[in-house]
XYZ file of C-alpha atoms in Angstrom:
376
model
C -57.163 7.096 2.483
C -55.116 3.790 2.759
C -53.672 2.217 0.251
C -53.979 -1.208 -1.861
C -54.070 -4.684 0.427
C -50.396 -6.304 -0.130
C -50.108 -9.165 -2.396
C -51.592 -12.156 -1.302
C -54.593 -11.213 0.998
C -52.342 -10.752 4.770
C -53.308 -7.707 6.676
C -50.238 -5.914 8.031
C -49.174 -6.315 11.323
C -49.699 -2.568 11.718
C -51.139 0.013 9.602
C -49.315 3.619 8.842
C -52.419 5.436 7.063
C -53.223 7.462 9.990
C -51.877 8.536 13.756
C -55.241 6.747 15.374
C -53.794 3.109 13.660
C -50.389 3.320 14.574
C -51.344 2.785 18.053
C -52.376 -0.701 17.343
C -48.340 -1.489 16.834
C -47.403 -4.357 19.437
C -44.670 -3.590 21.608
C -41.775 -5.036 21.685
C -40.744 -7.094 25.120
C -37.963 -6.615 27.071
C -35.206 -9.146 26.482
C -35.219 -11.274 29.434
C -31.639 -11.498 30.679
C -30.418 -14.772 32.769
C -28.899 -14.468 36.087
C -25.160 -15.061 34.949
C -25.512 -12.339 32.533
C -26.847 -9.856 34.719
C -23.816 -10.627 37.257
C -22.168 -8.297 34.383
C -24.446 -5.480 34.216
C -25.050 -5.390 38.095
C -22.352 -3.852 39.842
C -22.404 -2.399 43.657
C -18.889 -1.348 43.727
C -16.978 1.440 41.891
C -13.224 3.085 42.167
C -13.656 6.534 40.246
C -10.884 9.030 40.189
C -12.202 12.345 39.518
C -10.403 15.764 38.499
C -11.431 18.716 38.432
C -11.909 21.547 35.372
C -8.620 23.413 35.301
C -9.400 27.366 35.048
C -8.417 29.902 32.922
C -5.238 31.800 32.757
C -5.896 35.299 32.759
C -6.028 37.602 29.998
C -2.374 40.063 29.472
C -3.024 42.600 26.680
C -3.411 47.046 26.733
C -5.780 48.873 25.353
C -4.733 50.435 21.845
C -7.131 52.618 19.587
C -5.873 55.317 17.410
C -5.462 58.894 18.705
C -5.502 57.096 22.133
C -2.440 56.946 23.875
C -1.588 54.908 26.770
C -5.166 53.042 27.368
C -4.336 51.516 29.710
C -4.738 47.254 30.825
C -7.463 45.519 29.378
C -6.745 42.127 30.531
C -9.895 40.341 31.438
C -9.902 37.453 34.334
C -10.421 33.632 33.061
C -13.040 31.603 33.618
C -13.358 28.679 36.266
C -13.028 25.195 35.612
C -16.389 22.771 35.836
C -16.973 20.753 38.994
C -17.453 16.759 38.683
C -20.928 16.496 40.667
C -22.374 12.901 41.453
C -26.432 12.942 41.632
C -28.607 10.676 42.448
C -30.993 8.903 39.801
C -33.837 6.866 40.624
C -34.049 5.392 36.965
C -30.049 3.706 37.391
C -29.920 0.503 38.853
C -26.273 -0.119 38.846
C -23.029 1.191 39.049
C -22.331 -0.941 36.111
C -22.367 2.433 33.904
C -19.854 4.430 36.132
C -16.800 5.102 33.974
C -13.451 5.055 35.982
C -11.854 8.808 35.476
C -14.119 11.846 34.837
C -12.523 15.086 34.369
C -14.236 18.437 34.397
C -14.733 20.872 31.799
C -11.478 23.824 31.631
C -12.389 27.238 32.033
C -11.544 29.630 29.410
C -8.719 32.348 28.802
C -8.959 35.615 29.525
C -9.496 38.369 26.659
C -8.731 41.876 25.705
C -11.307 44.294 26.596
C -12.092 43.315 29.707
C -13.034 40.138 28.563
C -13.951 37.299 30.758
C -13.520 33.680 30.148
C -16.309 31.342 29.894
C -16.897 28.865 33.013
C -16.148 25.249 32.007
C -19.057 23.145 32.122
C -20.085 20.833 34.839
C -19.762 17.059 34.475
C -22.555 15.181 35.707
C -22.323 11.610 36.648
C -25.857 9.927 37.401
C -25.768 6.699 40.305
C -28.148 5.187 41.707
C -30.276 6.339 44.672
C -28.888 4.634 47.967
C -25.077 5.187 46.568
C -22.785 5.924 49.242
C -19.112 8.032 48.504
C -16.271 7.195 50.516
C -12.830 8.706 50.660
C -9.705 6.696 52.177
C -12.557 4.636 54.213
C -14.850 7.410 55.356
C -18.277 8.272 54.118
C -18.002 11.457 52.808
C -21.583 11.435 51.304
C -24.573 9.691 51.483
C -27.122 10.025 48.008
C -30.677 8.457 49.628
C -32.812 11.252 47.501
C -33.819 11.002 43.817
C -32.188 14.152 42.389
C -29.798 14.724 45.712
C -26.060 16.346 44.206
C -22.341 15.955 45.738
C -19.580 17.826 44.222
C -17.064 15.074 43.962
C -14.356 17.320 42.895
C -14.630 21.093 42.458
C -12.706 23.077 39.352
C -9.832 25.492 39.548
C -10.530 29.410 40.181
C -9.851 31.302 36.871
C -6.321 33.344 37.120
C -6.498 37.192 36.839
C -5.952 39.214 34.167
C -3.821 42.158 34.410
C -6.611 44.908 34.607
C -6.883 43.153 37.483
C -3.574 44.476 39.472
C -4.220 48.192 38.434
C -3.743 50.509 40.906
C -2.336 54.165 41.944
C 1.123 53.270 42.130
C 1.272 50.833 38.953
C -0.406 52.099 35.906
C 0.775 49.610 33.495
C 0.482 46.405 35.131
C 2.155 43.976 32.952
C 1.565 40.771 36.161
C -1.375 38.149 35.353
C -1.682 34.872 36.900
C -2.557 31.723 35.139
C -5.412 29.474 35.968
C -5.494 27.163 39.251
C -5.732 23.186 38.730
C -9.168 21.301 39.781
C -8.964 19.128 43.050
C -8.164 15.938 42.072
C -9.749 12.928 44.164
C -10.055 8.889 44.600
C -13.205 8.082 45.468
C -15.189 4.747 45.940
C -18.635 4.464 45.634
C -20.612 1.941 47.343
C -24.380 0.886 46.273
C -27.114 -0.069 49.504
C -30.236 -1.257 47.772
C -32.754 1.273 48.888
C -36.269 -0.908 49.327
C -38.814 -0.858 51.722
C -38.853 -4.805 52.762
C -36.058 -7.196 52.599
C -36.532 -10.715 51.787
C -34.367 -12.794 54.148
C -33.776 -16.225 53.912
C -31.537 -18.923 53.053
C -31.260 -20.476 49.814
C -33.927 -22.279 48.161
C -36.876 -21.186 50.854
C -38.589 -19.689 48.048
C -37.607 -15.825 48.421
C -37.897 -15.436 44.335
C -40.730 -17.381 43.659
C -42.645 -14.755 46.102
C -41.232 -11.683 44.834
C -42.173 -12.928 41.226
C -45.659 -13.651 43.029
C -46.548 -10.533 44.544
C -44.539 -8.424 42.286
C -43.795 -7.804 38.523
C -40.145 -8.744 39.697
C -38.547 -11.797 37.309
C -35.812 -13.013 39.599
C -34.453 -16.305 38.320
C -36.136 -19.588 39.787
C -33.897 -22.949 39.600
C -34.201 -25.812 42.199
C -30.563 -25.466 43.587
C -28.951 -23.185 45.815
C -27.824 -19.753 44.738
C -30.352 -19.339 41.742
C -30.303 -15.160 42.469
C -26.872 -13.748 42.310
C -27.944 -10.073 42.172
C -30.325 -7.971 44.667
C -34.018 -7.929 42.581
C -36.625 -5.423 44.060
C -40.140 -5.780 42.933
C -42.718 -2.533 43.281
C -45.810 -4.078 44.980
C -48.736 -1.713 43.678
C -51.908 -0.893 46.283
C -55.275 0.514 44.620
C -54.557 3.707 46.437
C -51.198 4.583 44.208
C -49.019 3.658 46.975
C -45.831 1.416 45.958
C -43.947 -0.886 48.221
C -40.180 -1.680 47.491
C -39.511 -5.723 48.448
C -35.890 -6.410 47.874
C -34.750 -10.038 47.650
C -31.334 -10.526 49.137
C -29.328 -13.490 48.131
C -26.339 -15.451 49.011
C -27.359 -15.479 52.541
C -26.101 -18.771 54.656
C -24.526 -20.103 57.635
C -21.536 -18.411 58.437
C -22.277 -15.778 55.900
C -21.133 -13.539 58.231
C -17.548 -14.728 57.917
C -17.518 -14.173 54.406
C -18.767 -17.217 53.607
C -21.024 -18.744 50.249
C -21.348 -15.358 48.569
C -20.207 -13.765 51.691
C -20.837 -10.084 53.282
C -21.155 -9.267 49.350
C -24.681 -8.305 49.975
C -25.262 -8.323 53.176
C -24.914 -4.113 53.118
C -28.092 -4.374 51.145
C -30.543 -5.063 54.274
C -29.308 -2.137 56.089
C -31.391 0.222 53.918
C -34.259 -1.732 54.266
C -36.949 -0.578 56.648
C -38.386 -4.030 57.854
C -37.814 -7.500 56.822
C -39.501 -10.208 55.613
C -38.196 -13.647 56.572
C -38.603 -16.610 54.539
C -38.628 -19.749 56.203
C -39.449 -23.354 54.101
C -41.650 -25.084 56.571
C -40.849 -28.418 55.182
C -37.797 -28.982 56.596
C -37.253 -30.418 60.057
C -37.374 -27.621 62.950
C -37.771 -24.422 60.597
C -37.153 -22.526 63.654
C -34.143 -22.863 63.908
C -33.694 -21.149 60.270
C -35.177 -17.950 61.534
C -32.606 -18.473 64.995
C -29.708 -18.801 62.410
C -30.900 -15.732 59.858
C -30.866 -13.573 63.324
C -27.886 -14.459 64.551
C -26.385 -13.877 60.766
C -27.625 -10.208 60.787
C -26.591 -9.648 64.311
C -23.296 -10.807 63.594
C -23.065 -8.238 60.343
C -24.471 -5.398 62.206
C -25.936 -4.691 65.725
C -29.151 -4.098 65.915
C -30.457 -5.290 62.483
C -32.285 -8.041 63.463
C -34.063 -6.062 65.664
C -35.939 -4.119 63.199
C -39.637 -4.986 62.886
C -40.261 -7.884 61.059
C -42.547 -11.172 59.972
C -41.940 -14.615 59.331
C -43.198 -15.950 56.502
C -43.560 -19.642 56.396
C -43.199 -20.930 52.547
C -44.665 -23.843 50.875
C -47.434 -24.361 53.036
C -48.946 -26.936 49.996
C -46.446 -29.543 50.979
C -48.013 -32.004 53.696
C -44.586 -31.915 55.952
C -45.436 -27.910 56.327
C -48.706 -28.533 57.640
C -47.332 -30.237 60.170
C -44.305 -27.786 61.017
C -46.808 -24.953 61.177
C -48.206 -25.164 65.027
C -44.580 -26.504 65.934
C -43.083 -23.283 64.592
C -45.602 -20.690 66.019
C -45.016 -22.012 69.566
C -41.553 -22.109 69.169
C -41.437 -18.136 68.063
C -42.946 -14.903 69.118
C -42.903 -13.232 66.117
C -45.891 -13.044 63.577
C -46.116 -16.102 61.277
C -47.759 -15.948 57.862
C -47.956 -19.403 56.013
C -48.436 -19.530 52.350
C -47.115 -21.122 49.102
C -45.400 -18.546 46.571
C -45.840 -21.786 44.019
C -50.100 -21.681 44.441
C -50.262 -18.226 45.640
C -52.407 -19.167 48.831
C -52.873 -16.763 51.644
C -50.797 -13.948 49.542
C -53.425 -11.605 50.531
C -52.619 -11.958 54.372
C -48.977 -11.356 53.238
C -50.004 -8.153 51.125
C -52.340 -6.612 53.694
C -49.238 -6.931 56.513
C -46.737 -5.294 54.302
C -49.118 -2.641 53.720
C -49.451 -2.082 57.647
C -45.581 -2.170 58.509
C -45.107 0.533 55.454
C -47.674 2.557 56.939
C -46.321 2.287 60.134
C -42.878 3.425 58.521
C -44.373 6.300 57.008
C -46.097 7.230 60.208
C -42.833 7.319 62.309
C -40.967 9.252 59.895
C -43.424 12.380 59.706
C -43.774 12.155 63.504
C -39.994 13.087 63.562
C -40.326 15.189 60.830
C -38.075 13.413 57.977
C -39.884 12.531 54.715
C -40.041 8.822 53.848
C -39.135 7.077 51.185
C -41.365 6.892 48.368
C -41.382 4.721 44.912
């Protein structure tokens, strides 16, 4: 039965009487984090040394028991050391919570009695899905799959004990052989956004303000250049279940190419993405020459990128300059052309009912060559 009303006639916020009331509790909301602070947390790049479990030394003892004489060796063989294994998590986001040096677990010594040491324990280290391992600048593994494992560096075999070197012509072994150090290795781990679409675009042609409209996505909106620092993707839900992954890329410009603006720093992020979206702002004079110049960016970065299927998406179609632009740009271009505002949300559903068909058509052509696409 609940209790007394608190002084002064206010309800609680929540009640704890029974199990059905506490649902009532509000949740708390996430902290919203700005874009300068999440430059901290977001990290795409990662030197990790990794060693190893070093194994066991093997065991050196004989077997003694009264009214026994000469027992014999009883020596048993240690245990091997732990590997360091990478696997892939879908719920990390960033390499932010790599550590630097990870060691493996050391295998235990060797006991009397025939006594084996214990295994060490594996280490696991969780990155995120789409986290690619190199090793003096080769790709040595490639984590695309939610749950997918490397062995980054594998422990030492356990020595032998001295039961071990028994034999006809040596009955009292007294030789055992201590435990073998783990492989020791430098690796660097690389992070490719793993999304379906890519929003492409240059700065300030309204890439955020869509994601935030078609998605739950809160990418940072400003009205200067280089609002989004970081790589955002938003999950855009259908009523059938199915999720689509849009990934807005910034720091994209003229000459970005040459490591220019933010550079090449996240450029490696389109080349996971399946098709792109490209953002054009139709109010400015000759928009397509934007779309020319995004190309020719991508081309530059990697052949054949831009050839991936694609859409242009012509932004703030409310302004009266863009409704001019519009007919200029499609006859200009052979590509689709979508026009809408992100700021109103007109014609989003044209937008929505596209992406659904170039996903589709994704998942199509990966079943008909028998590889299982990538799901959210």
């Amino acid at each position: 039965r609940p209790g007394p009303p608190p002084a002064g006639g206010r309800q609680p916020s929540f009640s704890t009487s029974c199990a059905r009331c506490s649902k009532n509790r509000r949740l708390r909301q996430k902290r919203v984090i700005s874009e300068r602070k999440l430059t901290r947390y977001f990290v795409d790049h990662r030197k990790v040394r990794v060693v190893g479990g070093q194994g066991g030394g093997g065991g050196h003892s004989f077997y003694s028991e009264p009214r026994k004489i000469f027992g014999g060796p009883d020596g048993g063989n240690g245990g091997d050391g732990g590997h360091v294994i990478l696997k892939a998590d879908q719920q990390m986001k960033s390499l932010s919570s790599v550590l630097p040096f990870y060691q493996g677990f050391h295998g235990e010594k060797g006991g009397s009695k025939n006594c084996y040491g214990a295994n060490g324990a594996y280490v696991y280290v969780k990155v995120p899905v789409g986290t690619l391992v190199k090793e003096d600048g080769k790709v040595v593994a490639d984590l695309t799959q939610h749950g997918e494992e490397y062995v980054a560096a594998y422990g030492g075999a356990g020595g032998k004990g001295n039961r071990f070197f028994l034999s006809n012509e040596n009955r009292a072994p007294t030789l055992f052989t201590p435990g073998e150090p783990g492989q020791e290795r430098v690796l660097h781990l690389e992070l490719k956004t793993t999304a379906h679409a890519g929003l492409v675009g240059f700065p300030n042609a309204g890439k955020s303000s869509l994601l935030r409209a078609i998605s739950r996505a809160k990418p940072a909106v400003a009205a200067y250049p280089f609002t989004t620092l970081n790589p955002h993707v938003g999950i855009v839900h259908y009523q059938d279940y199915e999720q689509v992954a849009v990934a807005d890329i910034p720091g994209l410009i003229k000459g970005a190419h040459q490591n220019r603006g933010l550079g090449i720093t996240f450029l490696r992020h389109i080349e996971r993405c399946r098709f792109l979206l490209y953002v054009v702002d139709l109010s400015v004079s000759q928009p397509w020459i934007q779309l020319q110049d995004l190309k020719y960016e991508l081309e530059q970065y990697k052949k054949g990128l831009s050839e991936r299927p694609c859409v242009v998406i012509g932004n703030k179609i409310d302004l009266a300059q863009s409704r001019i632009n519009l007919p200029l740009l499609k006859e200009q271009i052979d590509d689709r052309v979508i026009a809408l505002s992100a700021l109103t949300g007109d014609n989003l559903e044209e937008l929505l009912l596209h992406l659904r068909e170039l996903y589709d058509t994704y998942v199509k052509t990966e079943q008909s060559r028998g590889q299982s696409p990538v799901k959210w």
